[in-house]
């Protein structure tokens, strides 16, 4: 079973920041938080991952609270192409090639 | 590099019929996964291969599902006979095999199966 809780849906105006929350209150000290997204009719796509420090890449930023029980994925300037289901996933430190355990995710709708 | 290829993209069959899906992973990726995604849910692992060996098939309904990866490259997933509850998208993913603690999984576009 997924170790995370996410809201089922969110809306965001185009050009604004999209902030997607995720609760992972049972996360272990050595487990990482990963985010994937799935655009309609496509397979999931990796976005970002982190342990305890905030992370940023060309797609998004990941903010993890100090107690690591929750995190927020930030899309700084959402576009219509960011409309997708976003999955927050917790994985162990030596996950290597272990499979991903998905929950139901958050359906983000970016509105023009 | 080319992505994960899957075919067919769509398939409609009647219950009790058989169906097969094909996946060609990214070149050089030793690990291959098949996931099942029922409408409104996240993908769920069916089976994982490393080269041509099975790593995890604990979630595969073996009475009707089978999968193979004979030469450690492409793979086929078969359902025989299909049931109504098998209607889903079947996703194939692949990743490198290395000493890294994390290897990104790349997903194909999936095959949407409808069982009538």
mmCIF file of C-alpha atoms in Angstrom:
data_model
loop_
_atom_site.group_PDB
_atom_site.id
_atom_site.type_symbol
_atom_site.label_atom_id
_atom_site.label_comp_id
_atom_site.label_asym_id
_atom_site.label_seq_id
_atom_site.Cartn_x
_atom_site.Cartn_y
_atom_site.Cartn_z
ATOM 1 C CA UNK A 1 0.000 0.000 0.000
ATOM 2 C CA UNK A 2 1.046 3.579 -0.634
ATOM 3 C CA UNK A 3 2.577 5.350 2.352
ATOM 4 C CA UNK A 4 1.367 8.786 1.252
ATOM 5 C CA UNK A 5 -1.844 10.834 1.340
ATOM 6 C CA UNK A 6 -2.666 13.406 -1.318
ATOM 7 C CA UNK A 7 -5.764 15.488 -2.119
ATOM 8 C CA UNK A 8 -7.697 13.933 -5.002
ATOM 9 C CA UNK A 9 -7.808 17.089 -7.095
ATOM 10 C CA UNK A 10 -6.631 20.685 -7.351
ATOM 11 C CA UNK A 11 -7.049 23.600 -9.741
ATOM 12 C CA UNK A 12 -4.454 26.206 -10.651
ATOM 13 C CA UNK A 13 -4.597 29.265 -12.889
ATOM 14 C CA UNK A 14 -2.193 29.277 -15.808
ATOM 15 C CA UNK A 15 0.982 31.205 -15.009
ATOM 16 C CA UNK A 16 0.541 30.868 -11.261
ATOM 17 C CA UNK A 17 2.465 28.557 -8.965
ATOM 18 C CA UNK A 18 0.933 25.146 -8.357
ATOM 19 C CA UNK A 19 1.581 23.793 -4.855
ATOM 20 C CA UNK A 20 0.794 20.111 -4.461
ATOM 21 C CA UNK A 21 0.858 18.766 -0.894
ATOM 22 C CA UNK A 22 1.680 15.264 0.267
ATOM 23 C CA UNK A 23 1.487 13.728 3.739
ATOM 24 C CA UNK A 24 3.871 10.907 4.636
ATOM 25 C CA UNK A 25 3.671 10.848 8.415
ATOM 26 C CA UNK A 26 5.112 7.318 8.730
ATOM 27 C CA UNK A 27 8.206 7.982 6.626
ATOM 28 C CA UNK A 28 11.400 6.445 7.986
ATOM 29 C CA UNK A 29 14.570 8.438 8.511
ATOM 30 C CA UNK A 30 16.281 6.981 5.466
ATOM 31 C CA UNK A 31 13.348 6.995 3.056
ATOM 32 C CA UNK A 32 13.155 9.390 0.119
ATOM 33 C CA UNK A 33 10.187 11.277 -1.311
ATOM 34 C CA UNK A 34 9.680 10.974 -5.078
ATOM 35 C CA UNK A 35 7.256 12.712 -7.394
ATOM 36 C CA UNK A 36 6.011 11.398 -10.714
ATOM 37 C CA UNK A 37 3.304 12.771 -12.957
ATOM 38 C CA UNK A 38 1.070 11.159 -15.565
ATOM 39 C CA UNK A 39 -0.310 13.198 -18.407
ATOM 40 C CA UNK A 40 -3.451 11.839 -20.036
ATOM 41 C CA UNK A 41 -2.822 8.772 -22.240
ATOM 42 C CA UNK A 42 0.866 8.663 -21.299
ATOM 43 C CA UNK A 43 2.938 6.680 -18.829
ATOM 44 C CA UNK A 44 4.170 8.250 -15.577
ATOM 45 C CA UNK A 45 7.173 10.564 -15.810
ATOM 46 C CA UNK A 46 9.773 11.230 -13.110
ATOM 47 C CA UNK A 47 9.833 14.801 -11.767
ATOM 48 C CA UNK A 48 12.054 15.074 -8.705
ATOM 49 C CA UNK A 49 13.075 13.378 -5.452
ATOM 50 C CA UNK A 50 14.588 14.384 -2.097
ATOM 51 C CA UNK A 51 15.524 13.208 1.388
ATOM 52 C CA UNK A 52 15.353 16.194 3.736
ATOM 53 C CA UNK A 53 16.776 19.182 1.946
ATOM 54 C CA UNK A 54 14.782 21.208 -0.508
ATOM 55 C CA UNK A 55 15.457 20.242 -4.093
ATOM 56 C CA UNK A 56 15.020 22.081 -7.383
ATOM 57 C CA UNK A 57 15.412 21.066 -10.987
ATOM 58 C CA UNK A 58 14.247 22.355 -14.339
ATOM 59 C CA UNK A 59 10.755 20.981 -13.815
ATOM 60 C CA UNK A 60 9.878 21.728 -10.201
ATOM 61 C CA UNK A 61 10.892 22.373 -6.604
ATOM 62 C CA UNK A 62 10.398 20.008 -3.694
ATOM 63 C CA UNK A 63 9.964 21.363 -0.185
ATOM 64 C CA UNK A 64 10.166 18.829 2.661
ATOM 65 C CA UNK A 65 9.177 19.886 6.172
ATOM 66 C CA UNK A 66 11.740 19.687 8.921
ATOM 67 C CA UNK A 67 9.995 16.731 10.583
ATOM 68 C CA UNK A 68 9.758 15.101 7.106
ATOM 69 C CA UNK A 69 6.112 14.193 7.657
ATOM 70 C CA UNK A 70 4.934 16.193 4.676
ATOM 71 C CA UNK A 71 6.194 17.775 1.494
ATOM 72 C CA UNK A 72 5.070 20.107 -1.266
ATOM 73 C CA UNK A 73 5.798 19.921 -4.958
ATOM 74 C CA UNK A 74 5.917 23.356 -6.532
ATOM 75 C CA UNK A 75 5.470 24.056 -10.228
ATOM 76 C CA UNK A 76 6.522 27.728 -10.307
ATOM 77 C CA UNK A 77 4.651 28.853 -13.415
ATOM 78 C CA UNK A 78 2.022 26.286 -14.320
ATOM 79 C CA UNK A 79 1.043 25.874 -17.958
ATOM 80 C CA UNK A 80 -1.812 23.971 -19.569
ATOM 81 C CA UNK A 81 0.667 21.191 -20.343
ATOM 82 C CA UNK A 82 1.136 20.624 -16.606
ATOM 83 C CA UNK A 83 -2.416 19.284 -16.342
ATOM 84 C CA UNK A 84 -1.838 15.729 -15.095
ATOM 85 C CA UNK A 85 -2.106 13.348 -12.160
ATOM 86 C CA UNK A 86 0.770 13.875 -9.725
ATOM 87 C CA UNK A 87 1.978 11.000 -7.556
ATOM 88 C CA UNK A 88 3.968 11.344 -4.340
ATOM 89 C CA UNK A 89 5.896 8.132 -3.528
ATOM 90 C CA UNK A 90 8.071 7.152 -0.565
ATOM 91 C CA UNK A 91 10.984 4.787 -1.242
ATOM 92 C CA UNK A 92 13.859 3.328 0.716
ATOM 93 C CA UNK A 93 17.474 4.463 0.331
ATOM 94 C CA UNK A 94 18.663 1.463 -1.601
ATOM 95 C CA UNK A 95 15.641 1.186 -3.853
ATOM 96 C CA UNK A 96 17.821 0.643 -6.876
ATOM 97 C CA UNK A 97 15.559 -1.169 -9.247
ATOM 98 C CA UNK A 98 12.622 -1.778 -6.915
ATOM 99 C CA UNK A 99 9.159 -1.111 -8.320
ATOM 100 C CA UNK A 100 7.224 2.058 -7.583
ATOM 101 C CA UNK A 101 4.189 1.887 -5.272
ATOM 102 C CA UNK A 102 1.623 4.401 -6.483
ATOM 103 C CA UNK A 103 -1.369 5.820 -4.613
ATOM 104 C CA UNK A 104 -4.231 7.573 -6.372
ATOM 105 C CA UNK A 105 -2.344 10.847 -6.715
ATOM 106 C CA UNK A 106 -3.642 14.398 -7.175
ATOM 107 C CA UNK A 107 -5.327 15.400 -10.400
ATOM 108 C CA UNK A 108 -4.077 18.914 -11.191
ATOM 109 C CA UNK A 109 -6.101 20.970 -13.637
ATOM 110 C CA UNK A 110 -4.409 24.096 -14.972
ATOM 111 C CA UNK A 111 -7.020 26.574 -16.105
ATOM 112 C CA UNK A 112 -6.488 29.268 -18.743
ATOM 113 C CA UNK B 1 17.442 8.028 -26.938
ATOM 114 C CA UNK B 2 14.295 6.208 -27.998
ATOM 115 C CA UNK B 3 11.715 5.655 -25.287
ATOM 116 C CA UNK B 4 9.934 2.512 -24.165
ATOM 117 C CA UNK B 5 7.803 1.166 -26.995
ATOM 118 C CA UNK B 6 4.543 -0.712 -26.478
ATOM 119 C CA UNK B 7 2.034 -2.249 -28.840
ATOM 120 C CA UNK B 8 -0.774 -2.325 -29.485
ATOM 121 C CA UNK B 9 -1.950 0.991 -28.015
ATOM 122 C CA UNK B 10 -5.557 -0.179 -27.796
ATOM 123 C CA UNK B 11 -7.214 -3.582 -27.724
ATOM 124 C CA UNK B 12 -10.843 -4.603 -27.375
ATOM 125 C CA UNK B 13 -11.709 -8.247 -26.748
ATOM 126 C CA UNK B 14 -14.554 -10.284 -25.357
ATOM 127 C CA UNK B 15 -14.292 -12.066 -22.031
ATOM 128 C CA UNK B 16 -12.660 -15.481 -22.155
ATOM 129 C CA UNK B 17 -10.577 -14.471 -25.185
ATOM 130 C CA UNK B 18 -6.780 -14.240 -25.117
ATOM 131 C CA UNK B 19 -4.628 -11.172 -25.627
ATOM 132 C CA UNK B 20 -0.917 -10.361 -25.726
ATOM 133 C CA UNK B 21 0.968 -7.134 -25.227
ATOM 134 C CA UNK B 22 4.492 -6.356 -26.363
ATOM 135 C CA UNK B 23 7.131 -4.088 -24.831
ATOM 136 C CA UNK B 24 10.546 -3.002 -26.095
ATOM 137 C CA UNK B 25 12.513 -1.255 -23.334
ATOM 138 C CA UNK B 26 15.127 1.438 -23.737
ATOM 139 C CA UNK B 27 18.343 -0.002 -25.128
ATOM 140 C CA UNK B 28 20.685 -1.131 -22.375
ATOM 141 C CA UNK B 29 18.049 -1.217 -19.643
ATOM 142 C CA UNK B 30 18.364 -4.514 -17.812
ATOM 143 C CA UNK B 31 15.291 -4.136 -15.618
ATOM 144 C CA UNK B 32 11.779 -4.294 -17.059
ATOM 145 C CA UNK B 33 8.455 -3.868 -15.260
ATOM 146 C CA UNK B 34 4.832 -4.489 -16.182
ATOM 147 C CA UNK B 35 2.234 -2.435 -14.286
ATOM 148 C CA UNK B 36 -1.557 -2.613 -14.404
ATOM 149 C CA UNK B 37 -3.496 0.633 -14.042
ATOM 150 C CA UNK B 38 -7.230 0.399 -13.444
ATOM 151 C CA UNK B 39 -9.238 3.541 -14.190
ATOM 152 C CA UNK B 40 -8.946 6.081 -11.383
ATOM 153 C CA UNK B 41 -6.092 4.301 -9.622
ATOM 154 C CA UNK B 42 -2.318 4.453 -9.700
ATOM 155 C CA UNK B 43 -0.298 1.791 -11.511
ATOM 156 C CA UNK B 44 0.260 -1.488 -9.679
ATOM 157 C CA UNK B 45 3.205 -3.800 -10.340
ATOM 158 C CA UNK B 46 2.431 -7.118 -11.998
ATOM 159 C CA UNK B 47 5.919 -8.448 -12.658
ATOM 160 C CA UNK B 48 9.548 -7.326 -12.678
ATOM 161 C CA UNK B 49 12.357 -8.807 -14.763
ATOM 162 C CA UNK B 50 16.084 -8.356 -14.425
ATOM 163 C CA UNK B 51 17.625 -9.357 -17.743
ATOM 164 C CA UNK B 52 15.650 -12.518 -18.578
ATOM 165 C CA UNK B 53 14.973 -13.568 -14.983
ATOM 166 C CA UNK B 54 11.909 -12.840 -12.852
ATOM 167 C CA UNK B 55 12.615 -10.713 -9.778
ATOM 168 C CA UNK B 56 9.073 -10.268 -8.461
ATOM 169 C CA UNK B 57 5.830 -11.763 -9.743
ATOM 170 C CA UNK B 58 3.989 -11.904 -6.431
ATOM 171 C CA UNK B 59 1.145 -9.686 -7.724
ATOM 172 C CA UNK B 60 0.701 -11.509 -11.046
ATOM 173 C CA UNK B 61 -2.526 -13.574 -11.258
ATOM 174 C CA UNK B 62 -0.735 -16.628 -12.511
ATOM 175 C CA UNK B 63 -3.870 -18.577 -13.299
ATOM 176 C CA UNK B 64 -4.497 -16.284 -16.254
ATOM 177 C CA UNK B 65 -1.518 -13.954 -16.696
ATOM 178 C CA UNK B 66 1.904 -14.897 -17.996
ATOM 179 C CA UNK B 67 4.931 -12.901 -19.041
ATOM 180 C CA UNK B 68 8.279 -13.626 -20.576
ATOM 181 C CA UNK B 69 11.480 -11.881 -21.523
ATOM 182 C CA UNK B 70 13.371 -14.640 -23.244
ATOM 183 C CA UNK B 71 16.423 -12.797 -24.561
ATOM 184 C CA UNK B 72 16.581 -10.158 -21.847
ATOM 185 C CA UNK B 73 15.369 -7.429 -24.171
ATOM 186 C CA UNK B 74 11.737 -7.171 -25.238
ATOM 187 C CA UNK B 75 8.904 -8.744 -23.294
ATOM 188 C CA UNK B 76 5.382 -10.008 -23.793
ATOM 189 C CA UNK B 77 2.511 -10.090 -21.316
ATOM 190 C CA UNK B 78 -0.368 -12.469 -21.999
ATOM 191 C CA UNK B 79 -3.826 -12.844 -20.521
ATOM 192 C CA UNK B 80 -5.684 -16.105 -21.106
ATOM 193 C CA UNK B 81 -8.623 -16.130 -20.607
ATOM 194 C CA UNK B 82 -9.513 -12.473 -20.042
ATOM 195 C CA UNK B 83 -12.090 -11.359 -17.493
ATOM 196 C CA UNK B 84 -14.090 -8.150 -17.334
ATOM 197 C CA UNK B 85 -11.970 -6.921 -14.407
ATOM 198 C CA UNK B 86 -8.838 -7.083 -16.566
ATOM 199 C CA UNK B 87 -9.968 -3.922 -18.350
ATOM 200 C CA UNK B 88 -7.111 -1.528 -17.610
ATOM 201 C CA UNK B 89 -4.049 0.162 -19.036
ATOM 202 C CA UNK B 90 -0.981 -2.062 -19.063
ATOM 203 C CA UNK B 91 2.206 -0.069 -18.656
ATOM 204 C CA UNK B 92 5.722 -1.236 -19.352
ATOM 205 C CA UNK B 93 8.696 0.502 -17.744
ATOM 206 C CA UNK B 94 12.449 -0.028 -17.813
ATOM 207 C CA UNK B 95 15.486 1.123 -15.880
ATOM 208 C CA UNK B 96 19.237 0.658 -15.885
ATOM 209 C CA UNK B 97 20.929 -1.813 -13.601
ATOM 210 C CA UNK B 98 23.726 -0.158 -11.700
ATOM 211 C CA UNK B 99 25.101 0.382 -8.238
ATOM 212 C CA UNK B 100 23.193 3.639 -7.891
ATOM 213 C CA UNK B 101 20.690 3.812 -5.074
ATOM 214 C CA UNK B 102 18.116 5.025 -7.535
ATOM 215 C CA UNK B 103 17.538 4.335 -11.178
ATOM 216 C CA UNK B 104 14.838 6.347 -12.878
ATOM 217 C CA UNK B 105 12.074 4.264 -14.363
ATOM 218 C CA UNK B 106 10.988 5.211 -17.875
ATOM 219 C CA UNK B 107 7.458 4.314 -18.840
ATOM 220 C CA UNK B 108 5.939 3.495 -22.189
ATOM 221 C CA UNK B 109 2.589 4.955 -23.315
ATOM 222 C CA UNK B 110 0.686 1.843 -22.256
ATOM 223 C CA UNK B 111 -1.845 -0.485 -23.853
ATOM 224 C CA UNK B 112 -5.489 0.207 -23.058
ATOM 225 C CA UNK B 113 -7.397 -3.083 -22.828
ATOM 226 C CA UNK B 114 -11.175 -3.212 -22.848
ATOM 227 C CA UNK B 115 -12.822 -6.550 -22.072
ATOM 228 C CA UNK B 116 -16.492 -6.776 -23.091
#
